[in-house]
Coordinates of C-alpha atoms and ligand atoms in Angstrom, one line a residue:
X1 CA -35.8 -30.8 51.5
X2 CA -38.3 -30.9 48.5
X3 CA -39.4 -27.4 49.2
X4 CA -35.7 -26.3 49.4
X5 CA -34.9 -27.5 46.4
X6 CA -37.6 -26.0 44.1
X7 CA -37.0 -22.9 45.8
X8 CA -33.7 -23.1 44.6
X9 CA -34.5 -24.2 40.9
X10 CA -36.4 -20.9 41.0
X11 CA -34.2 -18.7 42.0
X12 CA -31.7 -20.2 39.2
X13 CA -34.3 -19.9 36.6
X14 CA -35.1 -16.3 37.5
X15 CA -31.3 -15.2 38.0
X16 CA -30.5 -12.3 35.8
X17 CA -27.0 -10.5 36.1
X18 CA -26.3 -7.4 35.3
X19 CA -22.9 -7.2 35.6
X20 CA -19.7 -9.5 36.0
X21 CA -20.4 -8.8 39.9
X22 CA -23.3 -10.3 40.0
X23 CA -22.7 -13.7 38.0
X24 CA -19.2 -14.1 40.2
X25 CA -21.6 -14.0 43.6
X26 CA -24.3 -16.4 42.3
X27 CA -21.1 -18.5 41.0
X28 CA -19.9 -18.3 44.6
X29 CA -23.2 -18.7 46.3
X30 CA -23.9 -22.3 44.5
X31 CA -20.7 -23.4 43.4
X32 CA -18.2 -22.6 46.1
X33 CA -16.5 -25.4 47.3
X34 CA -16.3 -24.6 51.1
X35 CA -20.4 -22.5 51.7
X36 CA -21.7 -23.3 48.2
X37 CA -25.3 -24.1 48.7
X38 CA -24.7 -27.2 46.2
X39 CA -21.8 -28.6 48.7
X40 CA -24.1 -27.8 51.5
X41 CA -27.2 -29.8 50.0
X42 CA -25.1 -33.1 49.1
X43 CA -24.1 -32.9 52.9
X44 CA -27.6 -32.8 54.1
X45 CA -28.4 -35.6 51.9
X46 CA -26.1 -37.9 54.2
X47 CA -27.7 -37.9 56.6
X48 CA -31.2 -39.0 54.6
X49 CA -32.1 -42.5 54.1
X50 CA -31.0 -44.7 50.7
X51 CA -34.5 -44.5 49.3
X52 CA -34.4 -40.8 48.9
X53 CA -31.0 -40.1 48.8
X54 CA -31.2 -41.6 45.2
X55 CA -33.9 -39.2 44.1
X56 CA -32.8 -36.1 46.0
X57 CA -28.8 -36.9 45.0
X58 CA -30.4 -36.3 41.4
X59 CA -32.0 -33.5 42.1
X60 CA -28.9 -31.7 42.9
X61 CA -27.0 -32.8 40.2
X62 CA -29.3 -31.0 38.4
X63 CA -29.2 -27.8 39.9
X64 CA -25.5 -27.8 39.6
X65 CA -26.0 -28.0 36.2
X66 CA -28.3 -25.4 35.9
X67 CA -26.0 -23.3 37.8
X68 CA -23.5 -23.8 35.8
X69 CA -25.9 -23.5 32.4
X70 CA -26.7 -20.2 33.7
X71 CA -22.8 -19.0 34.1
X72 CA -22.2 -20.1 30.2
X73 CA -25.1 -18.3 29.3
X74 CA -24.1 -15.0 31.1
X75 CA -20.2 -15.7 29.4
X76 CA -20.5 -12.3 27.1
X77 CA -20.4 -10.4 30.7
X78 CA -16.8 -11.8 31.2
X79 CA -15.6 -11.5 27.6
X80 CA -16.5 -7.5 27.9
X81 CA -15.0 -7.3 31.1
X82 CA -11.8 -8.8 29.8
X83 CA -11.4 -6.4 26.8
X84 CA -12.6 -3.7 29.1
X85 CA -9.7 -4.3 31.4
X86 CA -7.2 -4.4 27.9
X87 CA -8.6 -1.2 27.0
X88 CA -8.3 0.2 30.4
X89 CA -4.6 -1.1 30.6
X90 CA -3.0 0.2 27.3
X91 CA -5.2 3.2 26.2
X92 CA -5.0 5.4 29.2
X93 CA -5.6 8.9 27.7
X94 CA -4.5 10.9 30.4
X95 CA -0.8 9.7 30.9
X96 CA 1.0 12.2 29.1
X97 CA 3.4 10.6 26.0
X98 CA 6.3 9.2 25.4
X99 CA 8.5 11.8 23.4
X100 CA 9.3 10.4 19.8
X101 CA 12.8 11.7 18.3
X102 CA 12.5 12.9 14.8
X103 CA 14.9 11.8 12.3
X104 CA 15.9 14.0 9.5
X105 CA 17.2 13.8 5.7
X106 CA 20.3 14.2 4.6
X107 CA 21.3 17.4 3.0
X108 CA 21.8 16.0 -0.2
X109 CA 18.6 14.2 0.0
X110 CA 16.9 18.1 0.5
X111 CA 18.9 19.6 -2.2
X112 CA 17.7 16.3 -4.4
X113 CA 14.7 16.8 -3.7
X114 CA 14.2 20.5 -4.0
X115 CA 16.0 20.6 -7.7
X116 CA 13.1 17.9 -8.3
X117 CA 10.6 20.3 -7.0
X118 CA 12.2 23.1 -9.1
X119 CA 12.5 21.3 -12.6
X120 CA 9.2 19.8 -12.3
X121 CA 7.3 23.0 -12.0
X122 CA 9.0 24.5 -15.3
X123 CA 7.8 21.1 -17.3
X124 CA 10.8 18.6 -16.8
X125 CA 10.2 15.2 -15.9
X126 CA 12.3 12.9 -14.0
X127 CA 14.1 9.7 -15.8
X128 CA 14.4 7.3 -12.4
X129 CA 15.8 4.2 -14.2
X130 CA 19.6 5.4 -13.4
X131 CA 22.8 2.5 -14.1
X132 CA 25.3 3.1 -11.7
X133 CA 27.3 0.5 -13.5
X134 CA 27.8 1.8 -17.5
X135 CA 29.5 0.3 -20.7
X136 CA 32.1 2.3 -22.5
X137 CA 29.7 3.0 -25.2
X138 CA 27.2 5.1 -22.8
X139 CA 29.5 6.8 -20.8
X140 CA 32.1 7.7 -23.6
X141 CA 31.7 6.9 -26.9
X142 CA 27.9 7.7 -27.7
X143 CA 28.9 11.3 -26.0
X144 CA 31.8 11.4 -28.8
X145 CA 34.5 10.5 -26.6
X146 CA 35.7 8.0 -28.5
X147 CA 39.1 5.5 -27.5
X148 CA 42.0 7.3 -27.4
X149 CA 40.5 11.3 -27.0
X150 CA 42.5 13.1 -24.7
X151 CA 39.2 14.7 -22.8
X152 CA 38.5 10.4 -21.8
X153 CA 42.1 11.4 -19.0
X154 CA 39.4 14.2 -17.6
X155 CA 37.5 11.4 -16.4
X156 CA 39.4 9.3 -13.6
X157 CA 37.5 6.2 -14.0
X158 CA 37.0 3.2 -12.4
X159 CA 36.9 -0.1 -14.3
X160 CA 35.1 -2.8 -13.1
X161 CA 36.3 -5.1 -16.3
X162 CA 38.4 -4.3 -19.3
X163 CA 37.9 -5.6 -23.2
X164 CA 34.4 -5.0 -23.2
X165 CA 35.1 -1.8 -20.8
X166 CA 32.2 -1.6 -18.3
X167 CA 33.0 0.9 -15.6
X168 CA 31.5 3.0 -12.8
X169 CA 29.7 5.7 -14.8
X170 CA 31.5 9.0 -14.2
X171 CA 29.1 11.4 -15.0
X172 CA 25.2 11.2 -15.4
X173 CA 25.7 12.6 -19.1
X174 CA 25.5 9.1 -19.7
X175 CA 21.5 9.0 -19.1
X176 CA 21.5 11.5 -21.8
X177 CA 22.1 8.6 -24.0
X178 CA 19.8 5.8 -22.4
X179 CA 17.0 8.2 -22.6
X180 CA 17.4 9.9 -26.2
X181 CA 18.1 6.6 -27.6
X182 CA 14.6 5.0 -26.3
X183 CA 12.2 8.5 -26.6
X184 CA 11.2 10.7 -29.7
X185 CA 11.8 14.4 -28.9
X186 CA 10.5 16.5 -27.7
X187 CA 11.4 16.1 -24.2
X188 CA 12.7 17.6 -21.2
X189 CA 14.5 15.4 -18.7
X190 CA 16.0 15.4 -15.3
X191 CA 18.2 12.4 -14.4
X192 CA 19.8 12.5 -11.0
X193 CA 22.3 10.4 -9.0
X194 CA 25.6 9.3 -8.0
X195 CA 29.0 9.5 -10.0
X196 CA 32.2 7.9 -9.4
X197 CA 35.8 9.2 -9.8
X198 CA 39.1 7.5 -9.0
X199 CA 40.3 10.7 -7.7
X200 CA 42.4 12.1 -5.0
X201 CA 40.1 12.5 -1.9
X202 CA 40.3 16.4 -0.8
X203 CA 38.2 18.6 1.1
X204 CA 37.2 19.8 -2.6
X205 CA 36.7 16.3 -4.1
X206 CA 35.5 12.6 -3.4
X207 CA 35.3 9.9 -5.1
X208 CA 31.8 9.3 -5.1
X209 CA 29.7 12.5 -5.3
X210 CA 26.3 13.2 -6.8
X211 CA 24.8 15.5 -10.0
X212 CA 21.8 16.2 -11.8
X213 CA 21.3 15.8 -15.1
X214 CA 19.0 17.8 -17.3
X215 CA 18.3 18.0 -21.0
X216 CA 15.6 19.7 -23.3
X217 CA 15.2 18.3 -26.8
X218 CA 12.7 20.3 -29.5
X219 CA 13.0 22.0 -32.9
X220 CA 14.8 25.2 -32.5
X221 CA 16.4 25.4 -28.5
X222 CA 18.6 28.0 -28.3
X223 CA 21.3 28.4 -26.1
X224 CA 19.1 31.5 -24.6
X225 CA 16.9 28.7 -23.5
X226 CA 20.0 27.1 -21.4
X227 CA 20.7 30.2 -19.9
X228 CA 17.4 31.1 -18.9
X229 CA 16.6 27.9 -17.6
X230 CA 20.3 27.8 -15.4
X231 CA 19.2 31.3 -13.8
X232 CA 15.9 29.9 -12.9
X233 CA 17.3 27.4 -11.4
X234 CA 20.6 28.7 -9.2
X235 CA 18.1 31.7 -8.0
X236 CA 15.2 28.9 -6.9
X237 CA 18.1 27.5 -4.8
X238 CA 19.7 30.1 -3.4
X239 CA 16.7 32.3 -2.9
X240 CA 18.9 35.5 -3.1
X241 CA 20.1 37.2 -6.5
X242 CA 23.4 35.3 -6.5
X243 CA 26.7 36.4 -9.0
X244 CA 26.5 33.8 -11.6
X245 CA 28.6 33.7 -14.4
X246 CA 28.9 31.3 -17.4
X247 CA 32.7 30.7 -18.8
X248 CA 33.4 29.3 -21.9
X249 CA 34.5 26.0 -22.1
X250 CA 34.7 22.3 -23.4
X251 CA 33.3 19.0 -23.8
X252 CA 32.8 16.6 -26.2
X253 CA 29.3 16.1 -26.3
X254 CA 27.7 19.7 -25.9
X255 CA 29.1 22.3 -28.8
X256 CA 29.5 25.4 -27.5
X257 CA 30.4 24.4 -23.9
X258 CA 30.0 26.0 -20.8
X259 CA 31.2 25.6 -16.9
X260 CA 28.7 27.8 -14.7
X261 CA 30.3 29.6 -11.6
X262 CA 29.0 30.9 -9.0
X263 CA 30.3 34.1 -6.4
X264 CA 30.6 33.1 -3.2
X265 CA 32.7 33.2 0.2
X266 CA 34.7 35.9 -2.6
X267 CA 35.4 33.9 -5.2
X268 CA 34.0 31.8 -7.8
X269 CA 33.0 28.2 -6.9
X270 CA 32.2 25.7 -10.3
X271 CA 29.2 24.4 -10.1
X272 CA 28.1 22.6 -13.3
X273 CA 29.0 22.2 -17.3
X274 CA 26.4 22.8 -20.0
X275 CA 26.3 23.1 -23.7
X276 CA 24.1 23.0 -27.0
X277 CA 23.9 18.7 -27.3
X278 CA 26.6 18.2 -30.2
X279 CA 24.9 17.3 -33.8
X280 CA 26.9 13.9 -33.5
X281 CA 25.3 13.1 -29.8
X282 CA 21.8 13.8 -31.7
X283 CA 23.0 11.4 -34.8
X284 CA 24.8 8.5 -32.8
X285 CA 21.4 8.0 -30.8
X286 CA 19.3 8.4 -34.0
X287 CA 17.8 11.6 -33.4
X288 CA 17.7 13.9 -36.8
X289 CA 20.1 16.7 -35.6
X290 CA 18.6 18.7 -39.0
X291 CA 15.7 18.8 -37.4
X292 CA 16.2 18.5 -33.7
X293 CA 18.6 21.2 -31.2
X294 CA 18.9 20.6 -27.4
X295 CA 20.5 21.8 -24.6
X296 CA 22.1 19.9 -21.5
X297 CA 23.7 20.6 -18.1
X298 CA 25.1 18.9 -15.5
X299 CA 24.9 20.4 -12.0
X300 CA 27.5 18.7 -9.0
X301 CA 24.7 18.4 -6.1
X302 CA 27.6 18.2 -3.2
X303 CA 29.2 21.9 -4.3
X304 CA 26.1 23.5 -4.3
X305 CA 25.2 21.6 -0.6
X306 CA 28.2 22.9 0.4
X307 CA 27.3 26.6 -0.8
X308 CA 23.5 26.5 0.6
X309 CA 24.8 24.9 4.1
X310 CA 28.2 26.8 4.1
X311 CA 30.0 23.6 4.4
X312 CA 33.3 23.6 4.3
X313 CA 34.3 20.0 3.7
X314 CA 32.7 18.3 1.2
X315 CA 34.0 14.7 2.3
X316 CA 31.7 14.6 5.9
X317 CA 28.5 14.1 3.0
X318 CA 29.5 10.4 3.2
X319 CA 30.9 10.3 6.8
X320 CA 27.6 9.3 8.3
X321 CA 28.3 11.5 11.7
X322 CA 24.7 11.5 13.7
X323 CA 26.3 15.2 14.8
X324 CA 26.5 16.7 11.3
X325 CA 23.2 14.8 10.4
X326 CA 20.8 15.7 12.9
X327 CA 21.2 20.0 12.2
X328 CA 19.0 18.9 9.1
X329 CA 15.9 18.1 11.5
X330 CA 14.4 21.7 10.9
X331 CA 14.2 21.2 7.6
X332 CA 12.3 17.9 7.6
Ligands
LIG401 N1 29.1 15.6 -17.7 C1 29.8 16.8 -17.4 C2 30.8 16.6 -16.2 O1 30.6 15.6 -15.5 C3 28.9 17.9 -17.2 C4 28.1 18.3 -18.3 C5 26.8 17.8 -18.4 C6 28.6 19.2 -19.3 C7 26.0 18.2 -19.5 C8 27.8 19.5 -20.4 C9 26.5 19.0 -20.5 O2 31.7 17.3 -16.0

């Protein structure tokens, strides 16, 4: 049995796998509990007398325990194995893909985002710190509609406290203010986001709706510059030589006043008011209106949606219908 047993410690010693194959059959060949050589050995040793059985019994222990040395040794072979099977499992290049639905941006995100696009390239820069909630002073009186003007019944507002008045703001002229009184001119801004109005909900008109906001201070704009900059701007959008028209008109804070219309569908849709900024607008934000001129416009985002898209009610913007939304996906 001596002989045996060194043979075996040799073939242990020399045992090299190559693969997981070949460490699972020497595992097998020593260790397994039914034809494992080791199991086979301690029966032998039953039937050998006490005096050896002592010796020989720790013989064997020992070459179970080389055995089992030489398994942990040869570990890395299952480890790469293991990860080789994970690989296998979720990375399987040739099963063709699981089809991924797109989403898509709302239209008034793309027409937000193109006016950004537009403006940007002719050297405006975007103001992106916009209240939603106002006091009286920014969304009236610093834009010389003071208590008690007639032109504050234009604006259908709603109050979120009285006595100090602070309000949802109903226009973004109101950034006009925030901006011009932090910044020395010259500047060119764009301010866009959402307005409210407690007005009567139409197919025309909603109660919360969306408009951009741009104004140029410098020495010596002219109202030329306004209109140059409003054609740029409707023909970028539309992409077609559009009728636009410019009719006189009136607010507070810009002296003279215009409302911009455009031709379409036969007849003339309103997009947006503009104006030379009133002296008092420059003076009440402590900008020297001797010295300083500016123009401003502000441009309703869901009318001109509604002219690009040929929509034809401007109240499904905030219905959140999955079938209205999802025509946008081609332009995403
Ligand atoms: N704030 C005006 C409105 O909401 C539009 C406007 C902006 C007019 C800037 C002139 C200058 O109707």
């Amino acid at each position: 049995m001596n002989n045996e047993i060194d043979k075996i410690k040799e073939e242990i010693k020399v045992f090299n796998p190559k693969t997981l194959y070949d460490l699972k059959k020497f595992k097998n060949k020593f260790l397994s509990k039914k034809k494992g050589i080791i199991k086979f050995l301690f029966c032998k040793l039953k039937k050998i007398d006490i005096n050896k059985k002592k010796i020989l019994g720790k013989e064997i222990n020992y070459l179970k325990k080389e055995v089992k040395k030489k398994i942990l040794e040869n570990n890395n072979l299952l480890i790469e194995n293991k990860l080789e099977n994970k690989q296998n499992l979720n990375f399987d290049f040739t099963e063709p893909g699981e089809k991924l639905e797109n989403g898509s941006l709302h239209p008034i995100s793309i027409i937000i985002d193109r006016i950004i696009d537009i403006l940007e390239n002719i050297g405006f820069n975007t103001y992106e710190n916009s209240n939603e909630i106002e006091d009286d002073w920014h969304n009236f009186t610093a834009l010389n509609i003071p208590i008690n003007h007639p032109s504050r019944e234009m604006h259908d507002t709603f109050f979120l406290r009285k006595n100090p008045d602070i309000l949802l703001r109903t226009h973004t002229s109101s950034m006009q203010i925030r901006y011009m009184k932090n910044n020395k001119p010259p500047f060119k801004i764009l301010s866009i986001g959402k307005v409210y109005r407690n007005e009567t909900i139409s197919h025309n008109s909603n109660y919360i709706f969306h408009q951009a906001e741009g104004f140029y201070i410098n020495k010596q704009v002219s109202f030329l510059d306004l209109k140059e900059v409003i054609f740029f701007i409707i023909n970028s959008l539309l992409k077609r030589n559009i009728k636009i028209r410019f009719r006189s008109s009136y607010f507070p804070f810009t002296e003279p006043s215009a409302e911009v219309d455009i031709y379409h569908n036969n007849k003339w849709i309103e997009i947006m008011g503009c104006g030379m900024i009133d002296p008092i607008v420059l003076k009440n934000v402590g900008i020297n209106e001797n010295k300083y001129s500016g123009y401003a416009f502000g441009l309703g985002i869901e009318r001109l949606a509604s002219i690009i898209y040929n929509i034809k009610d401007i109240r499904i913007y905030l219905d959140n219908d999955i079938r209205f939304l999802e025509q946008f996906k081609s332009e995403f």
